XYZ file of C-alpha atoms in Angstrom:
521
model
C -58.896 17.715 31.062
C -55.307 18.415 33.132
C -53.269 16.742 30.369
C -55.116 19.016 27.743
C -54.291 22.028 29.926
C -50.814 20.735 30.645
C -50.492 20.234 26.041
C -51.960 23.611 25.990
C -49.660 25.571 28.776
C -46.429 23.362 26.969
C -47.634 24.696 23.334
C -48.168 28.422 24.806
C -44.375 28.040 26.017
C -43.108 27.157 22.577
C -44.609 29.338 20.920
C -43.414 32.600 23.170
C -39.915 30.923 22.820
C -40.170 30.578 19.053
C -41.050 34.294 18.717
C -38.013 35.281 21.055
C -35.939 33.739 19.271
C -36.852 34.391 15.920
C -37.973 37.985 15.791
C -35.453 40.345 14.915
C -34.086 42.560 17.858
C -34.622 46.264 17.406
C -31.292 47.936 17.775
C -30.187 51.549 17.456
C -30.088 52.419 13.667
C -26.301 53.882 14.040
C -24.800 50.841 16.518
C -22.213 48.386 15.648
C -22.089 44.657 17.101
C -18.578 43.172 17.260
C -16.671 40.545 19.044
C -14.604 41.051 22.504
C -11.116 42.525 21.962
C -8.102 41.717 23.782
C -4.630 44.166 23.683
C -1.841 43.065 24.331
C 1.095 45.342 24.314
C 4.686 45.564 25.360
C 5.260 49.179 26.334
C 3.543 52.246 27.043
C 6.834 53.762 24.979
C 6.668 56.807 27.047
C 8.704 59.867 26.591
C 9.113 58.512 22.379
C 6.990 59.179 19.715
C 4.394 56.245 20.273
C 3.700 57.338 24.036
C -0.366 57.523 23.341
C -0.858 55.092 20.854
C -2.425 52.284 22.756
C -4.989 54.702 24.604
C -5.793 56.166 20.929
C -6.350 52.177 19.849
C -8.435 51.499 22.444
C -10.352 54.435 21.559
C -10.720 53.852 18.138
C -12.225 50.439 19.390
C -14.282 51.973 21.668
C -15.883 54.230 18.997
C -16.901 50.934 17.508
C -18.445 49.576 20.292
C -15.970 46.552 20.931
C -15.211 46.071 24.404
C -11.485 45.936 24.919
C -9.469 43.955 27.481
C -6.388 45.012 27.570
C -2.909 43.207 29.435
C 0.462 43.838 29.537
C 2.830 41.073 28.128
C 4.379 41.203 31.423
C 1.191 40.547 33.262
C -0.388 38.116 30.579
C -2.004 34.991 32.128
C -1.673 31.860 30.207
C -4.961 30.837 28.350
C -6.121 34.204 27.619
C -5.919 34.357 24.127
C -8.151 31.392 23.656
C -11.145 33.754 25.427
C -11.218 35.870 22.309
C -12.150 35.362 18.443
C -9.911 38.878 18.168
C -6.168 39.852 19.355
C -4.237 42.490 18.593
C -0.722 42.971 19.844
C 0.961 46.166 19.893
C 4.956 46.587 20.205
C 6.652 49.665 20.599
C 9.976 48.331 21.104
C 11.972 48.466 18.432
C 15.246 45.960 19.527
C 13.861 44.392 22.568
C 11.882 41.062 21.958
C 9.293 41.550 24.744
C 7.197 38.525 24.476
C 6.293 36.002 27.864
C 6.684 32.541 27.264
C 2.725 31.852 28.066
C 1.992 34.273 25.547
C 4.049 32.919 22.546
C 2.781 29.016 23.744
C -0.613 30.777 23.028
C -0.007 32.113 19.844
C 0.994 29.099 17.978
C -2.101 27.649 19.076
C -4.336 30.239 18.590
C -6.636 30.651 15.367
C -8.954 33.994 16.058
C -8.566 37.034 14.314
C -5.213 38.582 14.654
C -3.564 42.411 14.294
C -0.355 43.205 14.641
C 0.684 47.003 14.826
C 4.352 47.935 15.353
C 7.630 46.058 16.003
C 8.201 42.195 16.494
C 6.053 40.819 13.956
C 5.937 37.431 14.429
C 7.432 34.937 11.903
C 4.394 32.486 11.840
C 1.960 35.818 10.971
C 4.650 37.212 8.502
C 4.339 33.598 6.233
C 1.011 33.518 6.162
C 0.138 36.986 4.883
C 3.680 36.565 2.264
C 5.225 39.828 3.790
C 8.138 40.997 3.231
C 9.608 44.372 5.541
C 12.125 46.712 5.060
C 13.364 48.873 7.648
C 14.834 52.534 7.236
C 17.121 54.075 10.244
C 15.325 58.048 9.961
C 12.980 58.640 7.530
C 10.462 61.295 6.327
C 6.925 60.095 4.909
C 3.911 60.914 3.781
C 0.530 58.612 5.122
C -2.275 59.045 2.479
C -5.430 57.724 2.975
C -8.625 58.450 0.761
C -8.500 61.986 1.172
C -6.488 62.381 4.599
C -3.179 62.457 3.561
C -0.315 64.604 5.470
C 3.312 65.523 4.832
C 6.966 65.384 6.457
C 6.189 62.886 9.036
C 9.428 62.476 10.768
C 10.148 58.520 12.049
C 12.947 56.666 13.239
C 13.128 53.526 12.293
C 10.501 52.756 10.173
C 9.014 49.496 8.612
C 7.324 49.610 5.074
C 5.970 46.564 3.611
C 7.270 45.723 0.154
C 5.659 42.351 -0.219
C 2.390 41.074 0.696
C -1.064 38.704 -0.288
C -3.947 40.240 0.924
C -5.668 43.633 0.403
C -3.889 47.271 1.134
C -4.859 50.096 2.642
C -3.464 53.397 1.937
C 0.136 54.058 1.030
C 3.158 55.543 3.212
C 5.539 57.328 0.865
C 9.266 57.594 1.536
C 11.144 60.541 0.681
C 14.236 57.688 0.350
C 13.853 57.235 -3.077
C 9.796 58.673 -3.387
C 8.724 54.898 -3.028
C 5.317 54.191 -1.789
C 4.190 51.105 0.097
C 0.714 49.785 1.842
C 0.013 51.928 5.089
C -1.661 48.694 6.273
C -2.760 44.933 4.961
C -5.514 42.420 5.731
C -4.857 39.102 4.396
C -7.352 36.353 5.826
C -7.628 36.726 9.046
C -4.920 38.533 10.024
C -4.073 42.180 9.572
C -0.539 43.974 10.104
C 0.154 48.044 10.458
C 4.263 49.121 10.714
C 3.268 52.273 12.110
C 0.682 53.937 14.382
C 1.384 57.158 16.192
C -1.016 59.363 18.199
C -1.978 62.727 16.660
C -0.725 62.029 13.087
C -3.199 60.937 10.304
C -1.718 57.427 11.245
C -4.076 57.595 13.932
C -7.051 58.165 11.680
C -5.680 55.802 9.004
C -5.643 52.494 11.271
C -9.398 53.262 12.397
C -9.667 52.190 7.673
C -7.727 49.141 8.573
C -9.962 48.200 12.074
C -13.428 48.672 10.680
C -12.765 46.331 8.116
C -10.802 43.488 10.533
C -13.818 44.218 12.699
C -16.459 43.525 10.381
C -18.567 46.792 10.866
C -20.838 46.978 8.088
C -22.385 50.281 8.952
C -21.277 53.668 7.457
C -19.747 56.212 9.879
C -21.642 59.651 10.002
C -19.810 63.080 10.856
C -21.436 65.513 13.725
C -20.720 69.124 14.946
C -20.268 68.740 18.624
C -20.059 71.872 21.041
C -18.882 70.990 24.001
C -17.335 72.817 27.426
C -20.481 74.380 27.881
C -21.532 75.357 31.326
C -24.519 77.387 33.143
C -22.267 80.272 33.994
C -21.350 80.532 29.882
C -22.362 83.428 27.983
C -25.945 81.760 26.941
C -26.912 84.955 24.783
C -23.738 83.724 22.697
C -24.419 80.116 22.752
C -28.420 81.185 21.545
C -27.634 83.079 18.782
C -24.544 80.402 17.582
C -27.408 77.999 17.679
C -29.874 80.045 15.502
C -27.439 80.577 12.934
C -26.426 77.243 12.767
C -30.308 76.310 12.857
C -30.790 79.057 9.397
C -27.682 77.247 7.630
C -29.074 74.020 8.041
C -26.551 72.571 10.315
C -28.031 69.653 12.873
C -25.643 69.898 16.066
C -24.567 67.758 19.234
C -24.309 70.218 22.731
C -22.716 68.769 24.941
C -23.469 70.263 28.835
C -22.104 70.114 32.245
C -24.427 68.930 34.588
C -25.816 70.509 37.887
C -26.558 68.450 40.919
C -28.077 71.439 43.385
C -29.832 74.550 43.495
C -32.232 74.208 40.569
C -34.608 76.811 42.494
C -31.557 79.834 41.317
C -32.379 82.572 38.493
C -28.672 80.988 36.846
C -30.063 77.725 36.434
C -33.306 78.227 35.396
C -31.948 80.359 32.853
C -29.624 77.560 31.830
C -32.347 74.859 31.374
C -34.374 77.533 28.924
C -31.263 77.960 27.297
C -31.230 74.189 26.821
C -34.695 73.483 25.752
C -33.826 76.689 22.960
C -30.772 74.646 21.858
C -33.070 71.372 21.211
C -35.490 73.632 19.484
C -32.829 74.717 16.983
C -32.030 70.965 15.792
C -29.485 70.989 18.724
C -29.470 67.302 21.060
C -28.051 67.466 24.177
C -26.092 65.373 25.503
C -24.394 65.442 29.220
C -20.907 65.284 29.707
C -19.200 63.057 32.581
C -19.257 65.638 36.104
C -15.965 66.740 36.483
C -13.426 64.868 39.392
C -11.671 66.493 41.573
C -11.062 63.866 43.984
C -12.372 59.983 43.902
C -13.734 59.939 47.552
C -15.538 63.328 47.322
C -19.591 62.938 48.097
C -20.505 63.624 44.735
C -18.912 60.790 43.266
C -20.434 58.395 45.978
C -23.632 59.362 44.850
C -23.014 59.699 41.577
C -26.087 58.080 40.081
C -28.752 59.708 42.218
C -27.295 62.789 41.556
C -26.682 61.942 37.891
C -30.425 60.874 37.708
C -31.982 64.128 39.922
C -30.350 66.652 36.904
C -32.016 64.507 34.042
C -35.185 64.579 35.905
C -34.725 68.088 35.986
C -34.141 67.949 32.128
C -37.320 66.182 31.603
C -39.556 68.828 33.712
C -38.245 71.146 31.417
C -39.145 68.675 27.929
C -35.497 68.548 27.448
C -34.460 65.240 26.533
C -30.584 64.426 26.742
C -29.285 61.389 24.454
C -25.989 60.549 25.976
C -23.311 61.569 27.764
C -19.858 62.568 26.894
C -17.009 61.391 28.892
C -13.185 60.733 28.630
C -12.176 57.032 27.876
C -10.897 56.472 31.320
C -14.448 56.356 32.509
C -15.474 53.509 30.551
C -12.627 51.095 32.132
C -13.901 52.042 35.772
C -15.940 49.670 37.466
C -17.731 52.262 39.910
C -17.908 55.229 37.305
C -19.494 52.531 34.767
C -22.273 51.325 37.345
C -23.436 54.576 38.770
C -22.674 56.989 35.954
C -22.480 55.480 32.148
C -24.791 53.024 32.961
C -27.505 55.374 32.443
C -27.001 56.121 28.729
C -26.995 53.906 26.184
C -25.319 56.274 23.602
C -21.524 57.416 24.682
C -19.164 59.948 23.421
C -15.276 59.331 24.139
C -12.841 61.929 24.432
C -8.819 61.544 25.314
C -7.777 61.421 28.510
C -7.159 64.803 30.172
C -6.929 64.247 33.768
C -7.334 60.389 34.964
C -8.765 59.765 38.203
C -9.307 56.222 38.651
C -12.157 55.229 41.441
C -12.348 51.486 41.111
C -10.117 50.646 37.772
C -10.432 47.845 35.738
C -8.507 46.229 32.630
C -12.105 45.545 30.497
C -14.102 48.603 29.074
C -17.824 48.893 28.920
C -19.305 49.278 25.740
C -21.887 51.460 24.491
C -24.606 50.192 21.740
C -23.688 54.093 20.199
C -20.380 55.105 20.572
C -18.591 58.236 19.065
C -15.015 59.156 18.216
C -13.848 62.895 18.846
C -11.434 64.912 16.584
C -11.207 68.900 17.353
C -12.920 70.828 14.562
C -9.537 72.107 13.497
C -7.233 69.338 13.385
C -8.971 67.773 10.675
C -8.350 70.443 8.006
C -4.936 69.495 8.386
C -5.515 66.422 6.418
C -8.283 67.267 4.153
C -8.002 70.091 1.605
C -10.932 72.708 2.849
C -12.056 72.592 -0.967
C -12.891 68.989 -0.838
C -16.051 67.454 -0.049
C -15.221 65.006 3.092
C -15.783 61.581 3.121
C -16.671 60.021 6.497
C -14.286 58.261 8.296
C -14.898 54.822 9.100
C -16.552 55.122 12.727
C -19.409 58.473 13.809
C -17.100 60.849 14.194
C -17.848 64.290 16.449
C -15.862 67.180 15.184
C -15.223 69.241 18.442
C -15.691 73.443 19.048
C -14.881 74.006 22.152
C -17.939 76.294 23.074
C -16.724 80.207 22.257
C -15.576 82.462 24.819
C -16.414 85.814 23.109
C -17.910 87.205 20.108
C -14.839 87.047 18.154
C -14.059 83.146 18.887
C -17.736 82.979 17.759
C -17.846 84.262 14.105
C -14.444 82.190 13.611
C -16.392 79.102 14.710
C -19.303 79.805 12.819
C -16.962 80.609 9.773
C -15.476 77.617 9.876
C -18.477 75.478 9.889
C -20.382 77.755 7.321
C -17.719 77.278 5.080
C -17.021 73.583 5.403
C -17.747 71.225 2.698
C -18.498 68.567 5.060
C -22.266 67.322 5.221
C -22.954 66.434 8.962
C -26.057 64.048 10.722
C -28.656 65.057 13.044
C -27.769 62.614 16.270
C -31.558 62.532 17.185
C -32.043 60.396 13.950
C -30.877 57.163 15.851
C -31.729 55.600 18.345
C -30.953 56.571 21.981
C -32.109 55.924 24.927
C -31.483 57.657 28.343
C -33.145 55.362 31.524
C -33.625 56.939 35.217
C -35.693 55.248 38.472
C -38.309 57.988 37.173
C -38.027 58.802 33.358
C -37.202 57.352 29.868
C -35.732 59.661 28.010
C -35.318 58.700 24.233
C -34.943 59.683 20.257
C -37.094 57.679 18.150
C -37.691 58.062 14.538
C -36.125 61.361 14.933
C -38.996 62.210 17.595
C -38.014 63.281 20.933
C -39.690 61.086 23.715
C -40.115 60.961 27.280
C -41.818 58.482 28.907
C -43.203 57.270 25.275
C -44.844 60.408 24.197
C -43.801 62.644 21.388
C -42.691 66.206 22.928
C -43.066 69.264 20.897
C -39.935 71.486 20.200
C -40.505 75.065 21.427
C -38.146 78.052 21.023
C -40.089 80.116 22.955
C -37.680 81.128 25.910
C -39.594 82.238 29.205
C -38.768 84.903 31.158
C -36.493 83.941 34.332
C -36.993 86.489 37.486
C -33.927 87.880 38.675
C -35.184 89.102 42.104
C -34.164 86.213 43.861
C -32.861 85.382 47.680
C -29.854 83.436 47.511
C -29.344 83.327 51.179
C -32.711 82.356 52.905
C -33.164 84.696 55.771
C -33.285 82.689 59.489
C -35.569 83.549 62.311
C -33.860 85.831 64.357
C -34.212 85.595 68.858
C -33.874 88.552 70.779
C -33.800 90.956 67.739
C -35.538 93.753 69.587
C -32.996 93.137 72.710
C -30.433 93.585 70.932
C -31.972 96.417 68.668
C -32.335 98.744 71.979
C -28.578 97.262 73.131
C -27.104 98.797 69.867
C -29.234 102.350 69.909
C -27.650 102.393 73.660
C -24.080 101.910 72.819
C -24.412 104.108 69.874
C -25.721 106.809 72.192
C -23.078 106.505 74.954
C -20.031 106.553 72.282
C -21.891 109.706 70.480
C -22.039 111.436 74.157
C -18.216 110.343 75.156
C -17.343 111.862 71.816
C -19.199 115.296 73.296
C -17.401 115.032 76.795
C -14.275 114.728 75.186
C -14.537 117.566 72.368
C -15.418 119.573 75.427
C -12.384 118.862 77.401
C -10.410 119.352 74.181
C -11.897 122.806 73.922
C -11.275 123.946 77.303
C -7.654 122.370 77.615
C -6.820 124.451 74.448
C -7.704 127.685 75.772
C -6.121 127.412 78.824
C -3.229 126.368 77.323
C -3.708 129.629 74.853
C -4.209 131.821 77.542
C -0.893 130.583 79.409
C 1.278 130.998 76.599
C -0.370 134.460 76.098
C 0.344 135.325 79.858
C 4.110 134.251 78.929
C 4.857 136.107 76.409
C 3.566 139.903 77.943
C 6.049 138.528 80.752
C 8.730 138.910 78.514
């Protein structure tokens, strides 16, 4: 009887492991699964033209949800390349070979997945893709790429490919001569770009080239993000944006500042129903990273509790956030990962504005949903505003900065009313949002919390203004000094008597001696 118990426990076992291993996981319908990246690079090139680029690759990689490691060629350790299935090496020096010796030992053994973008492309690389490079001192060009394309970029010392095996990828057209060559190549397993800048349709144009030496299968989907939106904004403004853009059809991303005390005030309680009006107007919230103004302040030690205490304030309210919004530093920051991003599953990654390191690191955390940012207005300088436009590559949030006025307003609205691009409704994926107390999630475009289906209600309550922002103390000896105060006020009021008095008398005395003195004359 114990050895049939023992066949029957063993059998149980295999079973449970043969369904764990052979179901299919449920992932989020708009995440991306590739390998570990490492960068290496040879200069941050700053104060030239390609100061920016590496923090615009690594974002571009972050928006697919790779997590980066990135090194210095100075600081590279030997063995490293043989961690990763993918490398990509970035050189910004034009006539300095700025390679360690571990490095290039590496190399020649190494058989991953390789990308070279820049300078310095190594021989071994250059013979197996059958390239060929020719250099021009100064240069203008024009980078075309499906239907981003843009004009009289000015570069010094620019490589264009003239022979290659492989596949191409958009064309960079010299005015020397009006001759057009590949903007980029993949050939096998190795993929080369001349020239990446940050802030030129270059930047866009690689993020074509990555998704493919990536592997990402998925199509990228374009959002309307508002963003920079805070609880002492003009919410009348931000409800009636949101109902317009609700009439027109247009699913949007807000993306609000958190608040971490005084939830009790008129101000906030007006903010939250302005929230939970947003997400009734096909508007998902998402929360963007607290701001830092210094990296040993209290809120940032207690990021997380306070982080979790304003979502649990969300979900009092029904609101249900789906991510948060931060700037790429964030995600290589060991303590800001932990207690802050770790939260959200779904991430939105901005440029760096203002970096303020707490605990850095060289490797980024990943998020299963990740999001690239473009302002709302940069892009029409690559598209033609007539054209439909095609998605780019990775989910892509076109940024308005939330409107300060009236005026800002209708030119926001405008623009989006007008624009021939067809954007997604974020709450369609999956996202999932995880506190000590709640579960906040999008499922099947359903909001959730805690599992069960909330209903969307723009029906705003009505928020009491009459409220005491000071609380009033007990007050000791209140009568005392009551009675002290009528006391002094009636001995000042009598000294003020005593001395008009004396003022009175002294002038007609004096009066009636400068009288006397004149009938003596």
């Amino acid at each position: 009887m114990l050895k049939r118990n023992k066949i029957s426990t063993s059998l149980l076992v295999f079973v449970q492991l043969l369904f764990f291993f052979c179901l299919p996981k449920v992932t989020s319908a708009n995440s991306v699964v590739t390998a570990p990246v490492l960068i290496v690079y040879d200069s941050l090139a700053i104060g030239t033209p390609y100061e920016g680029n590496i923090e615009a690759l690594q974002r571009i990689l972050a928006s697919f949800s790779s997590q980066v490691t990135i090194t210095s060629t100075d600081k590279y350790e030997a063995g490293t390349l043989q961690k990763f299935s993918k490398v990509i090496t970035i050189h910004n020096l034009e006539d300095i070979p700025h390679s360690s010796e571990a490095f290039d030992r590496d190399m020649k053994s190494y058989f991953g997945d390789y990308m070279h973008i820049g300078y310095q492309l190594p021989q071994l690389v250059a013979q197996e893709m059958g390239l060929e490079v020719q250099q021009h001192a100064n240069d203008t060009l024009k980078i075309t790429m499906g239907q981003l394309t843009e004009d009289s970029i000015m570069a010094k010392n620019i490589s264009y490919i003239t022979k290659f095996k492989g596949t191409p990828y958009g064309s960079s057209t010299s005015d020397n001569g009006n001759v057009s060559y590949p903007f980029g190549v993949i050939q096998g397993r190795n993929a080369y770009i001349p020239y990446m800048v940050k802030g030129n349709v270059s930047e866009l144009a690689t993020s074509f080239v990555m998704k493919d030496w990536l592997h990402v299968n998925t199509t990228g989907q374009n959002y309307v993000l508002l963003n920079e939106i805070y609880p002492f904004s003009d919410l009348d403004v931000l409800n009636e944006v949101a109902d317009r853009l609700y009439n027109a059809g247009i699913p949007f991303i807000a993306s609000v500042q958190p608040v971490f005390s005084n939830f009790q005030f008129p101000a906030m309680q007006r903010y939250l129903e302005t929230l939970k009006h947003l997400q009734s107007r096909n508007g998902s919230i998402v929360v963007n990273a607290p701001v830092v103004a210094s990296t040993i302040s209290p809120d940032i030690a207690g990021l997380k509790s306070q982080m979790s205490a304003f979502l649990d304030v969300l979900a009092q309210k029904e609101i249900v956030p789906l991510g948060i919004s931060s700037e790429l530093y964030w995600t290589y920051d060991q303590h800001y990962t932990d207690y802050g991003l770790s939260i959200f599953d779904s991430g939105i990654v901005y440029d760096n504005r203002n970096i303020r390191y707490h605990t850095q690191r060289n490797t980024s955390s990943v998020f299963q949903s990740a999001m690239y940012t473009i302002q709302g207005k940069d892009i029409n300088k690559y598209v033609n505003a007539s054209k439909i436009r095609d998605s780019l590559p990775m989910n892509t949030a076109f940024v308005y900065p939330f409107p300060i006025d009236r005026k800002e307003m209708e030119a926001t609205l405008d623009m989006l009313l007008t624009s021939w691009t067809t954007f997604s409704d974020f709450k369609n994926a999956e996202h999932t949002v995880r506190t000590a107390t709640n579960e906040l999630a999008s499922h099947n475009g359903h909001l959730q919390i805690n599992g069960q289906v909330i209903a969307l209600n723009n029906k705003m309550a009505e928020v009491d203004a009459d409220h005491t922002y000071v609380q009033e103390v007990k007050k000791s000896f209140k009568t005392l000094f009551s009675v002290q105060n009528n006391i002094f006020i009636a001995l000042i009021l009598m000294t003020l008597l005593i001395f008009m008095v004396f003022l009175i008398i002294g002038y007609r005395l004096y009066r009636r001696k400068f009288m006397h003195q004149e009938k003596s004359l």
